[in-house]
XYZ file of N, CA and C in Angstrom:
762
model
N 119.250 176.390 -2.631
C 120.634 176.444 -3.102
C 121.568 175.854 -2.044
N 122.485 175.012 -2.479
C 123.485 174.455 -1.571
C 124.544 175.504 -1.262
N 124.890 175.635 0.007
C 125.955 176.557 0.398
C 127.283 176.045 -0.140
N 128.057 176.903 -0.828
C 129.378 176.454 -1.298
C 130.254 176.067 -0.111
N 131.090 175.049 -0.292
C 132.034 174.713 0.770
C 133.101 175.801 0.893
N 133.522 176.336 -0.254
C 134.454 177.468 -0.257
C 133.935 178.509 -1.238
N 133.954 179.761 -0.800
C 133.567 180.861 -1.687
C 134.560 181.998 -1.522
N 135.197 182.369 -2.623
C 136.131 183.495 -2.635
C 135.521 184.614 -3.463
N 135.533 185.809 -2.889
C 134.968 186.971 -3.566
C 135.993 188.104 -3.551
N 136.576 188.357 -4.697
C 137.514 189.462 -4.827
C 138.687 189.391 -3.870
N 139.263 188.205 -3.711
C 140.330 188.015 -2.719
C 141.662 188.558 -3.236
N 142.248 189.439 -2.440
C 143.567 190.010 -2.733
C 144.526 189.661 -1.606
N 145.787 189.438 -1.974
C 146.829 189.194 -0.980
C 148.139 189.762 -1.492
N 148.784 190.564 -0.645
C 150.092 191.120 -0.967
C 151.091 190.766 0.126
N 152.340 190.637 -0.281
C 153.458 190.547 0.661
C 154.344 191.749 0.369
N 154.222 192.786 1.191
C 154.932 194.022 0.910
C 154.444 194.600 -0.413
N 155.390 194.874 -1.308
C 155.027 195.453 -2.603
C 154.590 194.396 -3.621
N 154.745 193.129 -3.263
C 154.397 192.048 -4.190
C 152.908 191.716 -4.075
N 152.165 191.959 -5.151
C 150.720 191.704 -5.191
C 150.516 190.280 -5.717
N 150.230 189.333 -4.824
C 150.225 187.912 -5.190
C 148.872 187.461 -5.727
N 147.798 187.812 -5.025
C 146.436 187.478 -5.471
C 145.734 188.769 -5.853
N 145.151 188.791 -7.045
C 144.649 190.047 -7.602
C 143.153 189.977 -7.909
N 142.402 189.523 -6.910
C 140.950 189.497 -7.086
C 140.442 188.134 -7.506
N 140.604 187.140 -6.629
C 140.186 185.765 -6.938
C 138.708 185.592 -6.617
N 137.950 185.124 -7.605
C 136.534 184.788 -7.435
C 136.355 183.332 -7.852
N 135.898 182.513 -6.920
C 135.598 181.126 -7.283
C 134.747 180.485 -6.188
N 134.106 179.393 -6.549
C 133.302 178.621 -5.606
C 133.638 177.141 -5.740
N 133.664 176.474 -4.595
C 133.875 175.031 -4.547
C 132.650 174.410 -3.888
N 132.011 173.507 -4.579
C 130.797 172.884 -4.055
C 131.145 171.748 -3.095
N 130.230 171.434 -2.170
C 130.458 170.267 -1.307
C 130.666 169.003 -2.141
N 131.584 168.152 -1.690
C 131.914 166.863 -2.309
C 132.691 167.025 -3.622
N 133.077 168.241 -3.966
C 133.780 168.492 -5.224
C 135.287 168.323 -5.054
N 135.927 167.788 -6.086
C 137.389 167.768 -6.161
C 137.786 168.897 -7.106
N 138.381 169.916 -6.531
C 138.645 171.176 -7.229
C 140.156 171.309 -7.394
N 140.625 171.315 -8.629
C 142.068 171.331 -8.896
C 142.520 172.719 -9.323
N 143.636 173.158 -8.737
C 144.262 174.424 -9.091
C 145.583 174.127 -9.780
N 145.744 174.617 -10.996
C 146.989 174.410 -11.733
C 147.502 175.753 -12.221
N 148.790 175.772 -12.563
C 149.406 176.996 -13.057
C 150.881 176.993 -12.762
N 151.611 177.948 -13.334
C 153.062 177.992 -13.129
C 153.417 178.363 -11.695
N 154.653 178.072 -11.310
C 155.134 178.483 -9.994
C 155.041 179.996 -9.873
N 154.630 180.463 -8.696
C 154.514 181.899 -8.483
C 153.200 182.497 -8.922
N 152.252 181.654 -9.345
C 150.973 182.188 -9.832
C 149.994 182.501 -8.712
N 150.305 182.060 -7.474
C 149.443 182.372 -6.342
C 148.616 181.207 -5.831
N 148.807 180.016 -6.409
C 147.987 178.862 -6.045
C 148.135 178.502 -4.567
N 149.376 178.316 -4.135
C 149.631 177.903 -2.751
C 149.242 179.008 -1.765
N 149.487 180.250 -2.153
C 149.080 181.369 -1.284
C 147.578 181.365 -1.086
N 146.829 181.159 -2.164
C 145.373 181.108 -2.037
C 144.945 179.973 -1.119
N 145.575 178.821 -1.271
C 145.241 177.679 -0.420
C 145.462 178.026 1.055
N 146.569 178.700 1.350
C 146.892 179.059 2.733
C 145.936 180.123 3.276
N 145.375 180.923 2.396
C 144.381 181.912 2.838
C 143.072 181.240 3.283
N 142.780 180.074 2.700
C 141.510 179.415 3.001
C 141.420 179.038 4.473
N 142.547 178.669 5.089
C 142.484 178.374 6.527
C 143.212 179.430 7.356
N 143.382 180.611 6.755
C 143.887 181.795 7.466
C 145.320 181.621 7.952
N 146.080 180.744 7.276
C 147.516 180.734 7.516
C 148.135 182.011 6.948
N 147.466 182.583 5.944
C 147.798 183.909 5.449
C 146.540 184.773 5.511
N 146.683 186.011 5.943
C 145.553 186.934 5.990
C 145.347 187.566 4.621
N 144.110 187.642 4.179
C 143.829 188.343 2.927
C 143.812 189.851 3.203
N 144.109 190.636 2.171
C 144.132 192.091 2.305
C 142.837 192.744 1.865
N 142.086 192.044 1.038
C 140.795 192.576 0.583
C 139.954 191.417 0.079
N 138.639 191.631 0.054
C 137.712 190.606 -0.403
C 137.146 189.802 0.749
N 136.491 188.713 0.406
C 135.853 187.852 1.403
C 136.133 186.401 1.047
N 136.361 185.602 2.074
C 136.630 184.186 1.893
C 135.859 183.427 2.958
N 135.023 182.497 2.539
C 134.206 181.758 3.504
C 134.302 180.266 3.248
N 134.154 179.511 4.329
C 134.117 178.054 4.272
C 132.798 177.599 4.879
N 132.012 176.880 4.094
C 130.712 176.376 4.539
C 129.832 177.506 5.087
N 129.880 178.647 4.399
C 129.028 179.774 4.748
C 129.539 180.657 5.870
N 130.707 180.339 6.412
C 131.252 181.104 7.537
C 132.526 181.815 7.114
N 132.603 183.121 7.362
C 133.800 183.876 7.020
C 135.025 183.275 7.697
N 136.122 183.218 6.973
C 137.365 182.668 7.511
C 138.183 183.808 8.119
N 138.466 183.679 9.410
C 139.367 184.627 10.060
C 138.758 185.938 10.481
N 137.502 186.148 10.122
C 136.866 187.433 10.417
C 135.423 187.250 10.866
N 134.918 188.277 11.535
C 133.501 188.353 11.898
C 132.964 189.665 11.364
N 131.785 189.614 10.791
C 131.202 190.839 10.247
C 130.207 191.444 11.231
N 130.374 192.748 11.480
C 129.405 193.518 12.269
C 129.045 194.744 11.453
N 127.783 194.807 11.036
C 127.384 195.893 10.150
C 128.133 195.789 8.836
N 128.806 196.863 8.446
C 129.563 196.870 7.198
C 131.040 196.562 7.407
N 131.451 196.311 8.648
C 132.866 196.153 8.944
C 133.221 194.700 9.273
N 134.462 194.343 8.935
C 134.991 193.024 9.282
C 135.995 193.183 10.418
N 135.896 192.305 11.399
C 136.818 192.315 12.530
C 137.546 190.975 12.567
N 138.860 191.046 12.727
C 139.637 189.811 12.743
C 139.353 189.019 14.009
N 139.235 187.707 13.846
C 138.989 186.830 14.988
C 140.252 186.675 15.823
N 140.064 186.309 17.079
C 141.185 185.980 17.949
C 141.848 184.697 17.450
N 143.115 184.518 17.840
C 143.844 183.316 17.426
C 143.111 182.040 17.831
N 142.516 182.055 19.010
C 141.805 180.859 19.482
C 140.580 180.569 18.621
N 139.929 181.627 18.135
C 138.749 181.437 17.278
C 139.155 180.934 15.892
N 140.274 181.434 15.396
C 140.789 180.951 14.108
C 141.179 179.481 14.225
N 141.826 179.135 15.329
C 142.217 177.734 15.549
C 140.993 176.825 15.581
N 139.906 177.324 16.156
C 138.669 176.538 16.213
C 138.137 176.301 14.789
N 138.203 177.334 13.939
C 137.768 177.167 12.552
C 138.621 176.131 11.822
N 139.913 176.145 12.106
C 140.827 175.254 11.386
C 140.579 173.785 11.702
N 139.901 173.510 12.802
C 139.612 172.119 13.141
C 138.862 171.404 12.026
N 138.090 172.165 11.252
C 137.270 171.572 10.198
C 137.966 171.529 8.848
N 139.211 172.021 8.804
C 139.929 172.107 7.533
C 141.246 171.342 7.658
N 141.363 170.253 6.929
C 142.606 169.494 6.932
C 143.530 170.013 5.853
N 144.831 170.046 6.141
C 145.785 170.517 5.129
C 146.978 169.576 5.042
N 147.336 169.247 3.814
C 148.491 168.401 3.541
C 149.470 169.222 2.717
N 150.685 169.346 3.238
C 151.668 170.230 2.635
C 152.577 169.473 1.669
N 153.340 170.251 0.895
C 154.310 169.680 -0.026
C 155.357 168.882 0.752
N 155.852 169.471 1.823
C 156.742 168.764 2.747
C 155.894 168.230 3.883
N 156.195 167.076 4.369
C 155.234 166.299 5.154
C 154.978 166.875 6.545
N 156.002 167.568 7.113
C 155.824 168.244 8.406
C 155.385 167.312 9.527
N 155.818 166.063 9.477
C 155.519 165.152 10.583
C 156.405 165.483 11.774
N 155.921 165.165 12.974
C 156.740 165.325 14.174
C 157.789 164.212 14.188
N 159.084 164.557 14.098
C 160.111 163.513 13.937
C 160.284 162.622 15.155
N 159.885 163.112 16.333
C 160.083 162.341 17.564
C 158.887 161.445 17.879
N 157.898 161.422 16.982
C 156.700 160.612 17.205
C 156.593 159.533 16.137
N 156.058 158.378 16.523
C 155.782 157.323 15.551
C 154.630 157.750 14.653
N 154.407 156.955 13.615
C 153.318 157.259 12.679
C 151.982 157.375 13.414
N 151.689 156.406 14.267
C 150.390 156.437 14.945
C 150.314 157.598 15.933
N 151.429 157.937 16.566
C 151.427 159.076 17.493
C 151.202 160.383 16.751
N 151.767 160.505 15.551
C 151.526 161.680 14.726
C 150.036 161.843 14.413
N 149.388 160.732 14.102
C 147.969 160.774 13.725
C 147.081 161.047 14.944
N 147.489 160.560 16.097
C 146.693 160.729 17.321
C 146.794 162.120 17.928
N 147.882 162.817 17.671
C 148.238 164.008 18.440
C 147.167 165.101 18.431
N 146.704 165.514 17.246
C 145.773 166.643 17.180
C 144.429 166.359 17.858
N 143.801 165.199 17.615
C 142.539 164.940 18.320
C 142.681 164.982 19.843
N 143.814 164.519 20.358
C 144.022 164.524 21.807
C 144.269 165.945 22.304
N 145.173 166.665 21.634
C 145.577 167.983 22.111
C 144.551 169.064 21.804
N 143.915 168.988 20.634
C 142.996 170.049 20.205
C 141.558 169.775 20.641
N 141.145 168.527 20.498
C 139.759 168.179 20.831
C 139.597 167.600 22.232
N 140.719 167.294 22.878
C 140.635 166.688 24.196
C 140.090 165.276 24.165
N 140.344 164.594 23.080
C 139.808 163.245 22.893
C 140.576 162.239 23.753
N 139.884 161.219 24.206
C 140.529 160.156 24.978
C 141.539 159.418 24.104
N 142.663 159.019 24.702
C 143.719 158.362 23.943
C 143.224 157.097 23.238
N 142.389 156.337 23.925
C 141.907 155.079 23.335
C 141.076 155.345 22.081
N 140.258 156.399 22.125
C 139.428 156.754 20.969
C 140.313 157.229 19.818
N 141.280 158.100 20.147
C 142.190 158.630 19.126
C 143.024 157.508 18.511
N 143.465 156.564 19.347
C 144.283 155.457 18.835
C 143.471 154.555 17.898
N 142.234 154.270 18.276
C 141.402 153.403 17.438
C 141.185 154.041 16.065
N 140.913 155.366 16.040
C 140.714 156.036 14.756
C 142.026 156.070 13.968
N 143.134 156.341 14.665
C 144.425 156.413 13.988
C 144.774 155.085 13.327
N 144.477 153.993 14.008
C 144.758 152.671 13.423
C 143.925 152.445 12.154
N 142.665 152.853 12.198
C 141.802 152.712 11.018
C 142.315 153.568 9.867
N 142.754 154.792 10.194
C 143.225 155.696 9.145
C 144.542 155.218 8.539
N 145.440 154.709 9.368
C 146.693 154.185 8.822
C 146.433 152.963 7.948
N 145.455 152.159 8.332
C 145.059 151.029 7.493
C 144.489 151.536 6.170
N 143.706 152.600 6.252
C 143.079 153.160 5.051
C 144.112 153.664 4.042
N 145.215 154.216 4.547
C 146.250 154.727 3.640
C 147.340 153.680 3.365
N 147.065 152.439 3.780
C 147.954 151.338 3.449
C 149.196 151.236 4.301
N 149.125 151.741 5.537
C 150.307 151.756 6.398
C 150.055 151.144 7.773
N 149.130 150.200 7.839
C 148.838 149.570 9.131
C 150.081 148.923 9.732
N 150.975 148.444 8.885
C 152.169 147.753 9.381
C 153.310 148.712 9.728
N 153.095 150.005 9.544
C 154.151 150.993 9.807
C 153.809 151.897 10.986
N 152.790 151.539 11.768
C 152.299 152.479 12.785
C 153.332 152.798 13.862
N 154.277 151.883 14.100
C 155.282 152.114 15.142
C 156.586 152.693 14.580
N 156.601 152.956 13.286
C 157.803 153.511 12.666
C 157.856 155.030 12.859
N 159.063 155.531 12.988
C 159.283 156.982 13.036
C 159.428 157.508 11.611
N 159.196 158.823 11.400
C 159.277 159.371 10.042
C 160.569 159.031 9.310
N 161.700 159.029 10.015
C 162.972 158.727 9.344
C 163.041 157.290 8.848
N 162.144 156.438 9.342
C 162.114 155.041 8.912
C 161.120 154.806 7.770
N 160.531 155.898 7.270
C 159.522 155.802 6.215
C 160.018 156.503 4.955
N 159.564 156.033 3.808
C 159.858 156.717 2.550
C 159.058 158.013 2.480
N 159.412 158.849 1.512
C 158.665 160.092 1.347
C 157.187 159.859 1.088
N 156.882 158.881 0.240
C 155.483 158.586 -0.047
C 154.736 158.083 1.178
N 155.418 157.278 1.986
C 154.800 156.790 3.222
C 154.579 157.942 4.205
N 155.552 158.836 4.308
C 155.386 159.991 5.191
C 154.202 160.850 4.747
N 154.058 161.016 3.439
C 152.947 161.836 2.959
C 151.611 161.170 3.237
N 151.560 159.855 3.161
C 150.310 159.151 3.486
C 149.995 159.249 4.985
N 151.031 159.240 5.826
C 150.809 159.489 7.259
C 150.269 160.907 7.455
N 150.816 161.860 6.707
C 150.350 163.244 6.812
C 148.872 163.364 6.423
N 148.461 162.611 5.418
C 147.045 162.613 5.024
C 146.188 162.015 6.140
N 146.650 160.896 6.696
C 145.919 160.273 7.813
C 145.824 161.246 8.989
N 146.900 161.968 9.254
C 146.901 162.931 10.357
C 145.861 164.017 10.124
N 145.771 164.527 8.897
C 144.770 165.550 8.595
C 143.353 164.998 8.739
N 143.162 163.747 8.314
C 141.830 163.132 8.387
C 141.411 162.828 9.824
N 142.387 162.717 10.724
C 142.079 162.361 12.116
C 141.199 163.398 12.798
N 141.222 164.637 12.306
C 140.386 165.691 12.878
C 138.975 165.680 12.279
N 138.715 164.716 11.403
C 137.411 164.565 10.744
C 136.971 165.869 10.072
N 137.808 166.398 9.170
C 137.509 167.681 8.534
C 136.395 167.566 7.507
N 135.788 168.706 7.202
C 134.791 168.739 6.132
C 135.405 169.221 4.815
N 136.655 169.668 4.886
C 137.365 170.160 3.714
C 138.827 169.763 3.834
N 139.409 169.262 2.732
C 140.827 168.908 2.699
C 141.533 169.768 1.653
N 142.648 170.367 2.064
C 143.474 171.173 1.180
C 144.792 170.431 0.933
N 145.162 170.282 -0.322
C 146.403 169.597 -0.685
C 147.281 170.563 -1.462
N 148.449 170.888 -0.911
C 149.362 171.828 -1.555
C 150.497 171.054 -2.229
N 150.299 170.724 -3.507
C 151.274 169.963 -4.286
C 151.795 168.762 -3.487
N 150.897 167.860 -3.098
C 151.272 166.784 -2.171
C 152.248 165.767 -2.734
N 152.442 165.757 -4.055
C 153.342 164.751 -4.634
C 154.615 165.351 -5.221
N 154.761 166.673 -5.175
C 155.878 167.295 -5.900
C 157.235 167.015 -5.271
N 157.252 166.663 -3.981
C 158.532 166.379 -3.326
C 158.883 164.890 -3.349
N 158.068 164.096 -4.040
C 158.245 162.639 -4.010
C 158.971 162.130 -5.247
N 159.703 161.031 -5.059
C 160.250 160.330 -6.204
C 159.102 159.819 -7.067
N 159.270 159.793 -8.388
C 158.157 159.438 -9.285
C 157.466 158.125 -8.941
N 158.245 157.114 -8.510
C 157.615 155.809 -8.246
C 156.766 155.812 -6.987
N 156.854 156.858 -6.169
C 156.082 156.930 -4.932
C 154.803 157.743 -5.088
N 154.678 158.437 -6.205
C 153.545 159.343 -6.412
C 152.218 158.581 -6.451
N 152.229 157.435 -7.118
C 150.985 156.688 -7.337
C 150.269 156.311 -6.053
N 151.022 155.902 -5.029
C 150.396 155.483 -3.775
C 149.650 156.638 -3.112
N 150.240 157.839 -3.169
C 149.590 159.009 -2.575
C 148.338 159.384 -3.373
N 148.445 159.363 -4.692
C 147.284 159.694 -5.526
C 146.160 158.675 -5.345
N 146.517 157.411 -5.116
C 145.491 156.390 -4.875
C 144.692 156.705 -3.607
N 145.391 157.163 -2.564
C 144.699 157.548 -1.326
C 143.750 158.717 -1.599
N 144.222 159.676 -2.390
C 143.383 160.843 -2.703
C 142.182 160.449 -3.555
N 142.373 159.496 -4.458
C 141.234 158.994 -5.246
C 140.185 158.375 -4.319
N 140.658 157.622 -3.328
C 139.730 157.012 -2.377
C 138.939 158.056 -1.601
N 139.596 159.138 -1.208
C 138.897 160.215 -0.507
C 137.832 160.839 -1.404
N 138.188 161.030 -2.672
C 137.226 161.601 -3.616
C 136.009 160.697 -3.766
N 136.250 159.401 -3.855
C 135.143 158.448 -3.992
C 134.248 158.461 -2.751
N 134.836 158.767 -1.601
C 134.059 158.832 -0.361
C 133.306 160.151 -0.203
N 133.530 161.084 -1.139
C 132.783 162.338 -1.090
C 133.442 163.465 -0.324
N 134.736 163.348 -0.046
C 135.442 164.423 0.646
C 135.605 165.625 -0.287
N 135.274 166.817 0.202
C 135.539 168.039 -0.558
C 137.037 168.311 -0.508
N 137.643 168.490 -1.676
C 139.090 168.625 -1.760
C 139.463 169.759 -2.711
N 140.421 170.577 -2.284
C 141.057 171.537 -3.188
C 142.506 171.101 -3.321
N 142.924 170.856 -4.552
C 144.228 170.249 -4.804
C 145.047 171.150 -5.717
N 146.127 171.711 -5.177
C 147.130 172.371 -6.014
C 148.050 171.278 -6.530
N 148.121 171.135 -7.846
C 148.829 169.965 -8.367
C 149.426 170.230 -9.734
N 150.464 169.471 -10.057
C 151.005 169.406 -11.412
C 150.664 168.059 -12.042
N 149.906 167.239 -11.316
C 149.532 165.914 -11.826
C 148.284 166.047 -12.700
N 148.490 166.318 -13.966
C 147.356 166.588 -14.862
C 146.491 165.345 -15.084
N 147.121 164.169 -15.029
C 146.332 162.940 -15.167
C 145.346 162.795 -14.030
N 145.789 163.098 -12.817
C 144.900 163.053 -11.659
C 143.778 164.070 -11.819
N 144.127 165.297 -12.237
C 143.107 166.334 -12.413
C 142.060 165.906 -13.441
N 142.524 165.306 -14.532
C 141.599 164.889 -15.587
C 140.704 163.744 -15.115
N 141.293 162.815 -14.377
C 140.579 161.595 -14.002
C 139.657 161.795 -12.796
N 140.125 162.541 -11.816
C 139.426 162.627 -10.527
C 138.731 163.966 -10.324
N 139.260 165.027 -10.938
C 138.736 166.364 -10.675
C 137.343 166.592 -11.220
N 136.588 167.405 -10.479
C 135.270 167.854 -10.948
C 135.347 169.238 -11.576
N 136.331 170.021 -11.146
C 136.524 171.375 -11.667
C 138.011 171.676 -11.672
N 138.423 172.521 -12.621
C 139.831 172.886 -12.712
C 139.930 174.377 -12.988
N 140.834 175.024 -12.268
C 141.127 176.440 -12.474
C 142.588 176.575 -12.853
N 142.852 177.307 -13.927
C 144.221 177.661 -14.291
C 144.478 179.083 -13.818
N 145.489 179.222 -12.950
C 145.863 180.529 -12.424
C 147.202 180.965 -13.006
N 147.337 182.263 -13.211
C 148.620 182.828 -13.606
C 148.674 184.268 -13.130
N 149.801 184.641 -12.546
C 150.039 186.014 -12.103
C 148.922 186.523 -11.198
N 148.443 185.636 -10.307
C 147.502 186.062 -9.280
C 146.056 186.199 -9.699
N 145.722 185.723 -10.902
C 144.329 185.792 -11.350
C 143.889 184.435 -11.905
N 142.573 184.224 -11.919
C 142.008 183.049 -12.573
C 141.924 183.348 -14.064
N 142.696 182.599 -14.862
C 142.726 182.822 -16.302
C 141.612 182.041 -16.992
N 141.420 180.793 -16.527
C 140.446 179.922 -17.192
C 139.963 178.880 -16.201
N 138.702 178.490 -16.325
C 138.153 177.472 -15.436
C 137.106 176.662 -16.180
N 136.873 175.452 -15.675
C 135.865 174.598 -16.286
C 136.065 173.162 -15.843
N 135.402 172.228 -16.536
C 135.629 170.817 -16.241
C 137.048 170.462 -16.679
N 137.767 169.667 -15.875
C 139.168 169.366 -16.210
C 139.371 168.866 -17.634
N 138.538 167.964 -18.094
C 138.738 167.420 -19.446
C 138.589 168.518 -20.495
N 137.650 169.433 -20.272
C 137.442 170.520 -21.238
C 138.637 171.464 -21.270
N 139.106 171.857 -20.084
C 140.219 172.806 -20.029
C 141.497 172.172 -20.558
N 141.732 170.901 -20.205
C 142.988 170.255 -20.583
C 143.033 169.864 -22.053
N 141.900 169.538 -22.639
C 141.905 169.105 -24.041
C 141.565 170.233 -25.004
N 140.878 171.252 -24.521
C 140.479 172.339 -25.419
C 140.563 173.692 -24.711
N 141.764 174.091 -24.267
C 141.888 175.371 -23.573
C 141.527 176.538 -24.495
N 140.911 177.565 -23.923
C 140.433 178.693 -24.713
C 141.390 179.878 -24.698
N 142.184 179.994 -23.633
C 143.042 181.158 -23.450
C 144.462 180.830 -23.902
N 145.099 181.787 -24.587
C 146.458 181.548 -25.096
C 147.430 181.197 -23.977
N 147.271 181.857 -22.808
C 148.182 181.582 -21.695
C 148.005 180.149 -21.204
N 146.761 179.665 -21.161
C 146.498 178.283 -20.763
C 147.115 177.319 -21.776
N 146.927 177.610 -23.045
C 147.493 176.758 -24.097
C 149.003 176.659 -23.971
N 149.645 177.790 -23.714
C 151.101 177.818 -23.593
C 151.561 176.984 -22.407
N 150.885 177.138 -21.273
C 151.265 176.381 -20.065
C 151.079 174.880 -20.303
N 149.924 174.496 -20.805
C 149.627 173.070 -20.976
C 150.538 172.426 -22.018
N 150.982 173.188 -22.999
C 151.879 172.628 -24.015
C 153.205 172.192 -23.390
N 153.537 172.783 -22.245
C 154.806 172.465 -21.593
C 154.673 171.340 -20.564
N 153.457 171.088 -20.080
C 153.298 170.117 -18.976
C 152.564 168.844 -19.389
N 151.895 168.865 -20.523
C 151.156 167.669 -20.949
C 152.006 166.830 -21.914
C-alpha cells in the first residue's frame, strides 16, 4: 500500500466557542491534485493551515507522508513538537496564500532565493541558479529584478509559487490562489498550476475555479459547516452531485 501524502483522521479545530472543523476524514495520494470547494466559512482554509501546523488541531490526527504533523506519539499520548521541529517539517510543504505575502523590499529573484539560503543554509549561487530556473518556469524570467510593487497581482502570485517551489517541497498547498486576482490574470496562474500537476506534484487546492477542478483535479471534496459533505472524482461531483447541499452550492457557482 502506498502511504498517503496527507491523511486526516477525525480532525477537529475550534477558535474559542466557534467549532470550525468537525471531524474531517480524508486522504490525499501522492501525485494527486486534490481540490477543496465549498462556501466561505466552511473550514477549507482552516483545514489547509492545519496541514502545516499554522493552526493547531484540537482533536484527531493529521499526517503528511506518514509523519504526524506538529506532534510526536509516545505510547497512547501525543506531545507537541518544538517550534524548531515544526519548522523542519514545514520545509517539505509549500504554501501559496490568497494574498501573495512577498517581501516588498526584495526583488522577485531575492524573494525566491531567501528561504533556501536562510532555512537550508544553501549557497547563494546554488539558490540563485534554482531561482532563475523557477522564475523562467512561471514565465517571469524577464521580471527577476523587479520589486513586488512593479508586478501585477498575477505576476506576484507566480513569484509566490516559485518561492514555495524553491524549497523543493513534496506537497503544495494553495489557498484560493486566484481569488484576489483580476479575472484576466487568473489564467496565467492556473497555467502554472497545470504544469505542476503534469509534473506530478501533490497539490491540495482550495479553489472556486470549478473549471480547473474539473480539468486538472483527481479528487474533489465539497465542505460545508466544517464537515465533508460529498467527495469523489471532480467530474462526477460537479456534473452529478448526490447531496442536496452540494447541488445548492453548485447551482450558484457553475
